[in-house]
Short mmCIF file of C-alpha atoms in Angstrom, two decimals:
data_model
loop_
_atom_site.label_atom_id
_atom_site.label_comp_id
_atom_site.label_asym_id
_atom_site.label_seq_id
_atom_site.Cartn_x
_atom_site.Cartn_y
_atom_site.Cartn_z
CA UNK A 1 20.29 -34.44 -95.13
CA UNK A 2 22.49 -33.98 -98.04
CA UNK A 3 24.09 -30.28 -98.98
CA UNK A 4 25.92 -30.36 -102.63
CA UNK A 5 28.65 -27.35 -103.23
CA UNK A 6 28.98 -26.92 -106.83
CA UNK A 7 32.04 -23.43 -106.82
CA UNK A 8 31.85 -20.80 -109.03
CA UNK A 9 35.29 -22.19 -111.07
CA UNK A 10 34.97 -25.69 -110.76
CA UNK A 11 38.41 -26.25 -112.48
CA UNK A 12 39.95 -24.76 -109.65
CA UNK A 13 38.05 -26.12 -107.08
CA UNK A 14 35.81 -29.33 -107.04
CA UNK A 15 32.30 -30.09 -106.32
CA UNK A 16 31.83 -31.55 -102.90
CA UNK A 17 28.75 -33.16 -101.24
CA UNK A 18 28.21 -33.07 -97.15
CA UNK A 19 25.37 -34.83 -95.34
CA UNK A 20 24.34 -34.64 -91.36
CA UNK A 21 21.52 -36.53 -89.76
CA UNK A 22 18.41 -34.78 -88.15
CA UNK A 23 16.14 -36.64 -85.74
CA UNK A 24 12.33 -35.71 -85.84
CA UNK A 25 10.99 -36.31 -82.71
CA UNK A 26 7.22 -37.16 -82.58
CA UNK A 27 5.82 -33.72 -81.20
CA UNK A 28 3.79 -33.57 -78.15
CA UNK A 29 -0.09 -32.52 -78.24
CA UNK A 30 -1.35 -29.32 -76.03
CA UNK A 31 -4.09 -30.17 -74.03
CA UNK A 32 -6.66 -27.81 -72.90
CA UNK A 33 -8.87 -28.63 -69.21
CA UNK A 34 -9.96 -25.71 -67.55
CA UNK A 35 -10.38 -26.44 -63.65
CA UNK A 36 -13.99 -27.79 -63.39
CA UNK A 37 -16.48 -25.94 -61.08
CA UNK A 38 -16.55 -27.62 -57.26
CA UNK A 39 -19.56 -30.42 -57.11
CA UNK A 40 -21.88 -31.77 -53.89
CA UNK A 41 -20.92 -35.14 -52.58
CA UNK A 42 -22.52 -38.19 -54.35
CA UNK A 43 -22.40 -36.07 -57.66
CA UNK A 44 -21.10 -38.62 -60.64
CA UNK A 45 -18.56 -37.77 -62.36
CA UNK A 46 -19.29 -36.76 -65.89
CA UNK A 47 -19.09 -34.58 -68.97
CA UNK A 48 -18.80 -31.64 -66.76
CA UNK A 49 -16.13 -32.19 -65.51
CA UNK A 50 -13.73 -34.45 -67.93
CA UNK A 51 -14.05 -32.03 -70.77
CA UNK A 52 -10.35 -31.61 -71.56
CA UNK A 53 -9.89 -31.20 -75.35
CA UNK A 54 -6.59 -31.79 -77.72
CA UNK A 55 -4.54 -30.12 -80.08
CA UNK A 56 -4.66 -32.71 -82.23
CA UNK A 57 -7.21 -35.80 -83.10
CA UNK A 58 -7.40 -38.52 -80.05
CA UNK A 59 -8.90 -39.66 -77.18
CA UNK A 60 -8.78 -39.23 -73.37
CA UNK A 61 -8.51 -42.15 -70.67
CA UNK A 62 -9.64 -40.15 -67.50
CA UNK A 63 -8.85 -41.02 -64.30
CA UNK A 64 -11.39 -41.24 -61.85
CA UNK A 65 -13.29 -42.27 -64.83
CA UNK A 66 -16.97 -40.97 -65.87
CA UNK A 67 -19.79 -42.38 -63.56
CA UNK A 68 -17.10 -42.14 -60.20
CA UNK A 69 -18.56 -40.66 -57.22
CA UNK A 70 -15.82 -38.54 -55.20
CA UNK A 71 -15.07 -38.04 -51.46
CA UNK A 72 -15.92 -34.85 -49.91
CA UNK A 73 -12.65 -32.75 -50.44
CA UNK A 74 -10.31 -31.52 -53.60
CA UNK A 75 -9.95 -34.19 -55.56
CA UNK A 76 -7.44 -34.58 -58.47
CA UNK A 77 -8.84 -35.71 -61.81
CA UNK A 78 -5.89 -37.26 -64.60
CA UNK A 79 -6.64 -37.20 -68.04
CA UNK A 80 -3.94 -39.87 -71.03
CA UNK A 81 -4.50 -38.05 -74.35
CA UNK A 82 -3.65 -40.69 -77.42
CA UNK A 83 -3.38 -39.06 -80.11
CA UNK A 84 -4.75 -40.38 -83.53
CA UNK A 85 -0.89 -39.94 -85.24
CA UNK A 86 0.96 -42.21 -83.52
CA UNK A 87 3.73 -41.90 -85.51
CA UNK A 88 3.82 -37.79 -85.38
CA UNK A 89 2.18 -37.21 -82.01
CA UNK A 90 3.13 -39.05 -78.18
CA UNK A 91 0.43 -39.34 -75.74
CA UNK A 92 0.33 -36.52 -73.29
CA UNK A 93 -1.59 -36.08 -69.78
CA UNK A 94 -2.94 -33.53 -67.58
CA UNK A 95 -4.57 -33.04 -64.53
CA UNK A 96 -7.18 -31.17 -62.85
CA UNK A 97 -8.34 -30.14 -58.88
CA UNK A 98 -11.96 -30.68 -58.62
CA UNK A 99 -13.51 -29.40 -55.16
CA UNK A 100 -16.10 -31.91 -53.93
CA UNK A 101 -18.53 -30.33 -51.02
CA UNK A 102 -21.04 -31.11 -48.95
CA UNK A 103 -24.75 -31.12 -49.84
CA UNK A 104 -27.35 -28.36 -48.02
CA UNK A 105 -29.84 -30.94 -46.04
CA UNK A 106 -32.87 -31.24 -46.77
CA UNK A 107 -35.68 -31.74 -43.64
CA UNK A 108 -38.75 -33.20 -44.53
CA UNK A 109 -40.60 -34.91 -41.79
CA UNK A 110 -40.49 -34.97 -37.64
CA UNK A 111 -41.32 -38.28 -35.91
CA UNK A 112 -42.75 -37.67 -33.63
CA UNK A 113 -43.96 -34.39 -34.45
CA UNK A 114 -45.03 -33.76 -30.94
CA UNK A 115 -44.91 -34.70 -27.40
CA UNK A 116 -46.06 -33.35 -23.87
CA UNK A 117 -44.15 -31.16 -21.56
CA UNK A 118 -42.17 -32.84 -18.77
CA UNK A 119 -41.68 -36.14 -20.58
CA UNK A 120 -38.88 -38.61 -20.53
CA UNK A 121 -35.40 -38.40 -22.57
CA UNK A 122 -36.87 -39.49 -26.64
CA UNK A 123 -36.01 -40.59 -30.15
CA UNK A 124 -36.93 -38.30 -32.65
CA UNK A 125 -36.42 -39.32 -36.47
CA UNK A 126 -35.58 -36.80 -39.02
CA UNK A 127 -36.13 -37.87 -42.77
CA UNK A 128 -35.14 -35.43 -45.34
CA UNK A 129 -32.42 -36.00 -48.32
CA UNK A 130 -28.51 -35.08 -48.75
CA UNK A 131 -27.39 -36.62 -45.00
CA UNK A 132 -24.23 -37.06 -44.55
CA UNK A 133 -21.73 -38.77 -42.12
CA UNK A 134 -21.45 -35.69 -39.42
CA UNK A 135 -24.49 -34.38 -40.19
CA UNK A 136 -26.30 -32.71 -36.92
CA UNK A 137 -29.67 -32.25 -35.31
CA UNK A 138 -30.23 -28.52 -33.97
CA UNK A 139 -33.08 -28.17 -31.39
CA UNK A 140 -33.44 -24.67 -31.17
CA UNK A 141 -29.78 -23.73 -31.17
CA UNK A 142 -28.60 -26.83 -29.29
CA UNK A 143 -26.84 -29.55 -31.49
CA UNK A 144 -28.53 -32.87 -30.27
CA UNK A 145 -26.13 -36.32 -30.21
CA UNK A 146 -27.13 -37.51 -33.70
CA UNK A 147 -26.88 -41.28 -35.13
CA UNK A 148 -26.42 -41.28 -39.01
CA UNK A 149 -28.76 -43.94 -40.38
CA UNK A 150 -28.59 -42.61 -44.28
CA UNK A 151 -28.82 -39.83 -46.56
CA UNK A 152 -32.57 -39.54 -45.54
CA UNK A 153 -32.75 -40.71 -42.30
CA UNK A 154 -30.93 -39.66 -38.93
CA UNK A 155 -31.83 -40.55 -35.42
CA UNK A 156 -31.50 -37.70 -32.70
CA UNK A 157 -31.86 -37.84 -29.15
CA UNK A 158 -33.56 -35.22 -27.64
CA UNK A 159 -32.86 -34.79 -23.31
CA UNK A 160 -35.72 -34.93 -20.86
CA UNK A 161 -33.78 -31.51 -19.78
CA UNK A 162 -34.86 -29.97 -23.46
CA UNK A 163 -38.67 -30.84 -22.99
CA UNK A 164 -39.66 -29.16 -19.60
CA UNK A 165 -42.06 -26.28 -20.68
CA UNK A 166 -44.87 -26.54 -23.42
CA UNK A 167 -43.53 -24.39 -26.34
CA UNK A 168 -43.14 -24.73 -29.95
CA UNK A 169 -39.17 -25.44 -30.91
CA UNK A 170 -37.58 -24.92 -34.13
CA UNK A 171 -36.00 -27.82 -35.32
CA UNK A 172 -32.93 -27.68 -38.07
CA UNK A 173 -30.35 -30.06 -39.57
CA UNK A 174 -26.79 -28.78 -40.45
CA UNK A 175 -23.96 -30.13 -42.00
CA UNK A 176 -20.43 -29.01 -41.52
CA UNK A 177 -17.86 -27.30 -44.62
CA UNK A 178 -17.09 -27.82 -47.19
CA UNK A 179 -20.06 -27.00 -48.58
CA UNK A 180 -22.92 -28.37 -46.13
CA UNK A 181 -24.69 -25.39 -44.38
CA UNK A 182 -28.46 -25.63 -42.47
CA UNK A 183 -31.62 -27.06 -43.93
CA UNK A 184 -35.24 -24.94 -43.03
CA UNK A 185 -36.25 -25.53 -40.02
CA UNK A 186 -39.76 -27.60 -38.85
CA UNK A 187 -41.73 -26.74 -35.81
CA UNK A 188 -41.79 -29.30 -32.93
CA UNK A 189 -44.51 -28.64 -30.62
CA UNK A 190 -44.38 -29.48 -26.71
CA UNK A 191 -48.30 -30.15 -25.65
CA UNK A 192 -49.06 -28.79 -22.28
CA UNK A 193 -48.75 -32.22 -19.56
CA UNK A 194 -51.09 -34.58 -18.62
CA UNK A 195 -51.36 -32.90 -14.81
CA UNK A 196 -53.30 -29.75 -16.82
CA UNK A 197 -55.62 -31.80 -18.04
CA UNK A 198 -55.67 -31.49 -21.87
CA UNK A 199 -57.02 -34.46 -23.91
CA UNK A 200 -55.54 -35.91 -27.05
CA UNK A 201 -57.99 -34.98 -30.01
CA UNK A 202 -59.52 -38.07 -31.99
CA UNK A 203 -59.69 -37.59 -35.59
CA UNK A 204 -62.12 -39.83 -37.62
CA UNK A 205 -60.29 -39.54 -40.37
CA UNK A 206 -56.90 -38.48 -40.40
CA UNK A 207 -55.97 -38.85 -44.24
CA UNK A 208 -58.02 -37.13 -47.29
CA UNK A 209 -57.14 -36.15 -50.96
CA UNK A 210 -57.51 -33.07 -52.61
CA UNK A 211 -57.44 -31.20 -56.07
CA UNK A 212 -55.43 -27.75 -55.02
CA UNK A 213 -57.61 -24.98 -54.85
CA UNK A 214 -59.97 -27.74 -52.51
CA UNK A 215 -60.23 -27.46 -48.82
CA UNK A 216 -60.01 -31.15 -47.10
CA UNK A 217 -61.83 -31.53 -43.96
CA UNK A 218 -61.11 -33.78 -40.98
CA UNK A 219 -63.83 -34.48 -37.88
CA UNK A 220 -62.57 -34.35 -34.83
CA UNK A 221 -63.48 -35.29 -31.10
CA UNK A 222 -62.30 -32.96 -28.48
CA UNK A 223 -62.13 -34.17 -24.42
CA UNK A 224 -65.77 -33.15 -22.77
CA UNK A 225 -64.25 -31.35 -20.93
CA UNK A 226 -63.14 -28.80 -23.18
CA UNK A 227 -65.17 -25.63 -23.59
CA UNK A 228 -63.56 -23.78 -26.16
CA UNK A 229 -61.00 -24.49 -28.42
CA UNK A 230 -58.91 -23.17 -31.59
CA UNK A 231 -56.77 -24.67 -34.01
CA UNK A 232 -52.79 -23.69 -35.68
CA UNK A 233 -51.02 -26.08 -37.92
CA UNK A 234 -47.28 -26.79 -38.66
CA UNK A 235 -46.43 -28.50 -41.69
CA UNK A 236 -49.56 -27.06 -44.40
CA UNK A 237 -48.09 -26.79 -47.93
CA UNK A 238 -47.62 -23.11 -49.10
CA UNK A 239 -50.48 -20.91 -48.98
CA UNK A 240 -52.25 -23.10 -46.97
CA UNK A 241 -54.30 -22.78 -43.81
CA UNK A 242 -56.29 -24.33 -41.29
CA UNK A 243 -59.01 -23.96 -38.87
CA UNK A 244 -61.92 -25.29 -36.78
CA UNK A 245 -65.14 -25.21 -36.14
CA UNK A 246 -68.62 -27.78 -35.83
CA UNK A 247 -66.43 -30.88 -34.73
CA UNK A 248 -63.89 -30.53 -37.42
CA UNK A 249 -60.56 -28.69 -38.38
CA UNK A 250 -60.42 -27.46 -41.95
CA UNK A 251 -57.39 -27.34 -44.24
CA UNK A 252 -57.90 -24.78 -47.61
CA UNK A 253 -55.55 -24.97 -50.01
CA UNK A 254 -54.83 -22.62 -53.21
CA UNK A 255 -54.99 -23.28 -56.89
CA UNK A 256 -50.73 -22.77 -56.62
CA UNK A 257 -50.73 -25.20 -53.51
CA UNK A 258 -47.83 -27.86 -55.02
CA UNK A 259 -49.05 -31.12 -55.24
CA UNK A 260 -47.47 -34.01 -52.33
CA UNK A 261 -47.90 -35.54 -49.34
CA UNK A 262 -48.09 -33.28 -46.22
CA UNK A 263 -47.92 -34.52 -42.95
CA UNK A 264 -49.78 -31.83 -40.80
CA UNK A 265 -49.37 -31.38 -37.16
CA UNK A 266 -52.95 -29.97 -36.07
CA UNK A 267 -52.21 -28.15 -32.41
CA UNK A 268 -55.35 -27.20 -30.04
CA UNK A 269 -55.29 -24.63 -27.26
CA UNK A 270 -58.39 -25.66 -25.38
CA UNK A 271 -59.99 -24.15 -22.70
CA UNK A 272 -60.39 -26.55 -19.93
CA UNK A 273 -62.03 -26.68 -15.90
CA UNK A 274 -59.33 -25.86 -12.84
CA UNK A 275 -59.62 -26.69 -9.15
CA UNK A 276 -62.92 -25.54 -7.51
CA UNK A 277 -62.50 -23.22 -4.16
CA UNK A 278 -65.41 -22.55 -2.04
CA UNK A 279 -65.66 -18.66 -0.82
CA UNK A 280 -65.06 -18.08 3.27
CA UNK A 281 -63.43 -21.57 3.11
CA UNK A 282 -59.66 -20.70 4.56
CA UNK A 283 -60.63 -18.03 7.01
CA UNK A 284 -63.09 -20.09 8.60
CA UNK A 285 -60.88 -22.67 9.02
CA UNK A 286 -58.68 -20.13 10.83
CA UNK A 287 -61.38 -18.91 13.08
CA UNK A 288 -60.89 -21.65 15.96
CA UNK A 289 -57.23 -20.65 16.29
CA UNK A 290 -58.61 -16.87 16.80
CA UNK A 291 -60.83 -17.63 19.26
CA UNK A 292 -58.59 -19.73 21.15
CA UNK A 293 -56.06 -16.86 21.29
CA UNK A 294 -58.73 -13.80 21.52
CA UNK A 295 -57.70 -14.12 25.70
CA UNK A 296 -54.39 -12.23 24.32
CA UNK A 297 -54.60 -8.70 25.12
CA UNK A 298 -53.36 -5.64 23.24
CA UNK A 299 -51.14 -5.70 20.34
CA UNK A 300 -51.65 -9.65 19.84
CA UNK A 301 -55.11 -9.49 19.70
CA UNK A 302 -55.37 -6.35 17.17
CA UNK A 303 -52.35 -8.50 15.05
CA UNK A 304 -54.66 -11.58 14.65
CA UNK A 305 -57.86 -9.76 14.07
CA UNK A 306 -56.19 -7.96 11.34
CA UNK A 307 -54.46 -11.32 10.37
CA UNK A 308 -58.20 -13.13 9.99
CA UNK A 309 -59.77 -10.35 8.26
CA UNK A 310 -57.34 -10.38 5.15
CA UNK A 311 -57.05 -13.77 4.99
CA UNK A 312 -61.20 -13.59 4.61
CA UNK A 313 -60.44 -10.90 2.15
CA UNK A 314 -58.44 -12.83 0.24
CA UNK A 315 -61.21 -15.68 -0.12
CA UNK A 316 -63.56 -13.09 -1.28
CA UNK A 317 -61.17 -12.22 -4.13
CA UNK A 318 -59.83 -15.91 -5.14
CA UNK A 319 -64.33 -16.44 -5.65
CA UNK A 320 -64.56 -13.09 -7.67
CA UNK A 321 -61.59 -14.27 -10.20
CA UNK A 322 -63.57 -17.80 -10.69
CA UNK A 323 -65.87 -18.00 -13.29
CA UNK A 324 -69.01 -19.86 -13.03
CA UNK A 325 -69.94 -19.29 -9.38
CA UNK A 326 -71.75 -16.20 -7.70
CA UNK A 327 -70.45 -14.38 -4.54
CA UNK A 328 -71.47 -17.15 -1.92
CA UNK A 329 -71.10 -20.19 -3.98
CA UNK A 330 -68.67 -22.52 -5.67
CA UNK A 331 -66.65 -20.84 -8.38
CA UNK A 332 -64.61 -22.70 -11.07
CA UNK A 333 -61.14 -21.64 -12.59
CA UNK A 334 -60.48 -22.67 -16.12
CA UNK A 335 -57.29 -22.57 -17.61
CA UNK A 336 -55.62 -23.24 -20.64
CA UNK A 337 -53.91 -26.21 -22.42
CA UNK A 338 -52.34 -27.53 -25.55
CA UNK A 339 -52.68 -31.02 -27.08
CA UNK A 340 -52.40 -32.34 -30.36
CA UNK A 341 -52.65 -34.93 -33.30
CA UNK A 342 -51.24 -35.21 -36.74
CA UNK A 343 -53.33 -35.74 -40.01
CA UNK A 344 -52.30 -36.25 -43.48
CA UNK A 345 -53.33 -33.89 -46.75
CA UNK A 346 -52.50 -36.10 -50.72
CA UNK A 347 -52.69 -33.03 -52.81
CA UNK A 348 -52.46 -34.68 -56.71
#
């Protein structure tokens, strides 16, 4: 740069020239990247996140680049910004935190999705979506040991100690923080044992299709010895229900019934025979030791006659609590008992 000085009287003082040298440095282009909002694991990177934007025309080299899939954790995400003006403009970079989490589970199925009371240490499967390494059974509120198989499949083992008692048990999967959290929970049901007698239903058919709005039926073949029964199902789509009658359990579904594959767990509480008891039977069985000590005089002998009479009392009232035998016959106690059988319900 070049400065001339032309004075005011030039014949008293000459024109002079000066000059100095300025560098221009390329300037440096702002870049804009707000901090992107935190993702689920297995979520590819993408537009949503590498949306940084220049002062200038370029183009950003991000790094992870577009189509990465990120560790669960906070993540750092790089972006080069080349600017189109090379010669005006240097490349700049920038960087971003992105928070990667865990996904909520998902529980779909239960196989099994029963078993009877009393049984041995089992396997169950649980297939849902969004697994992940860590990712824990709950059986009621107990965390079971848990094998990871995939993101839809995981293998728990559920203790003999966990399976004493018939009952229905809620069954959840959770995964830890970040993120994570519980899935819904399915119902496991625990079928009364084989020592009480109950049967396993047969169904004929244990798949149909349906239109929603259409109730699917399914015959069924309960133990002879069962003289009453009623049905409740675990796993009906929403606004479903079921129940039985004439040999066969009945599934109605509504016009709003979402269309799928249900796998439906159809439970019977059956009324079945007990152990017969014949009235008189104990006391008379008692009698010969009475007799035997009726030689006993006083206190003794008032203790056992008292003794035999309300033991004989006692037979009278196990008899009147049996059903199907009169005063002086055989009388029958039933009792109840769960078993039951899956089916499968194609809504389309």
């Amino acid at each position: 740069m070049t400065a001339t000085f032309t004075p005011t009287n030039t014949q008293l003082t000459p024109v002079s020239t000066a000059s100095v040298t300025l560098i221009v440095n390329p300037a440096t282009p702002k870049i804009s990247w707000a901090t992107p909002s935190a993702i689920t694991s297995g979520t590819a990177l993408s537009g949503a996140q590498l949306n940084a934007t220049g002062s200038v025309p370029g183009t950003f080299v991000y790094s992870p680049p577009a189509g990465s899939v990120l560790p669960v954790g906070n993540e750092t995400l790089s972006a080069t910004f080349r600017p189109s003006d090379a010669t005006d403009y240097t490349p700049a970079t920038a960087s971003v935190v992105l928070a990667v989490a865990n996904p909520i589970p998902v529980l779909s199925a239960l196989t099994p999705a029963y078993t009877k009371a009393g049984g041995p240490t089992f396997s169950l499967n649980v297939s849902g979506a969004s697994f992940v390494l860590g990712s824990t059974v709950i059986w009621g509120s107990t965390p079971l040991a848990t094998q990871y198989v995939s993101a839809t499949e995981l293998i728990a083992s559920v203790p003999a100690s966990a399976i004493g008692t018939p009952a229905m048990t809620s069954v959840t999967v959770q995964t830890s923080a970040p993120g994570g959290g519980y899935s819904r929970a399915l119902q496991f049901e625990l079928d009364s044992p084989a020592t009480q007698g109950a049967g396993s239903p047969k169904f004929t058919i244990q798949t149909t299709t349906v239109s929603p709005g259409s109730s699917a039926s399914y015959a069924v073949t309960l133990p002879p010895s069962v003289s009453s029964a009623s049905v409740s199902c675990l796993g009906l789509p929403p606004g479903a229900n079921c129940s039985y009658a004439n040999g066969a359990v009945t599934v109605a579904t509504t016009a709003n019934t979402p269309t799928g594959t249900y796998g439906i767990t159809v439970v019977f509480t059956e009324m079945l025979p007990g152990v017969a008891t014949g009235f008189f039977s104990l006391p008379f069985l008692l009698l010969p030791l009475a007799i035997q000590r009726w030689r006993l005089r006083g206190t003794k002998r008032l203790m056992i006659v008292l003794t035999v009479l309300t033991l004989m009392t006692g037979g009278l009232f196990f008899t009147g609590c049996a059903s199907g035998g009169g005063s002086f016959g055989v009388g029958t106690i039933t009792h109840q008992a769960t078993s039951s059988a899956t089916v499968t319900l194609i809504v389309q």
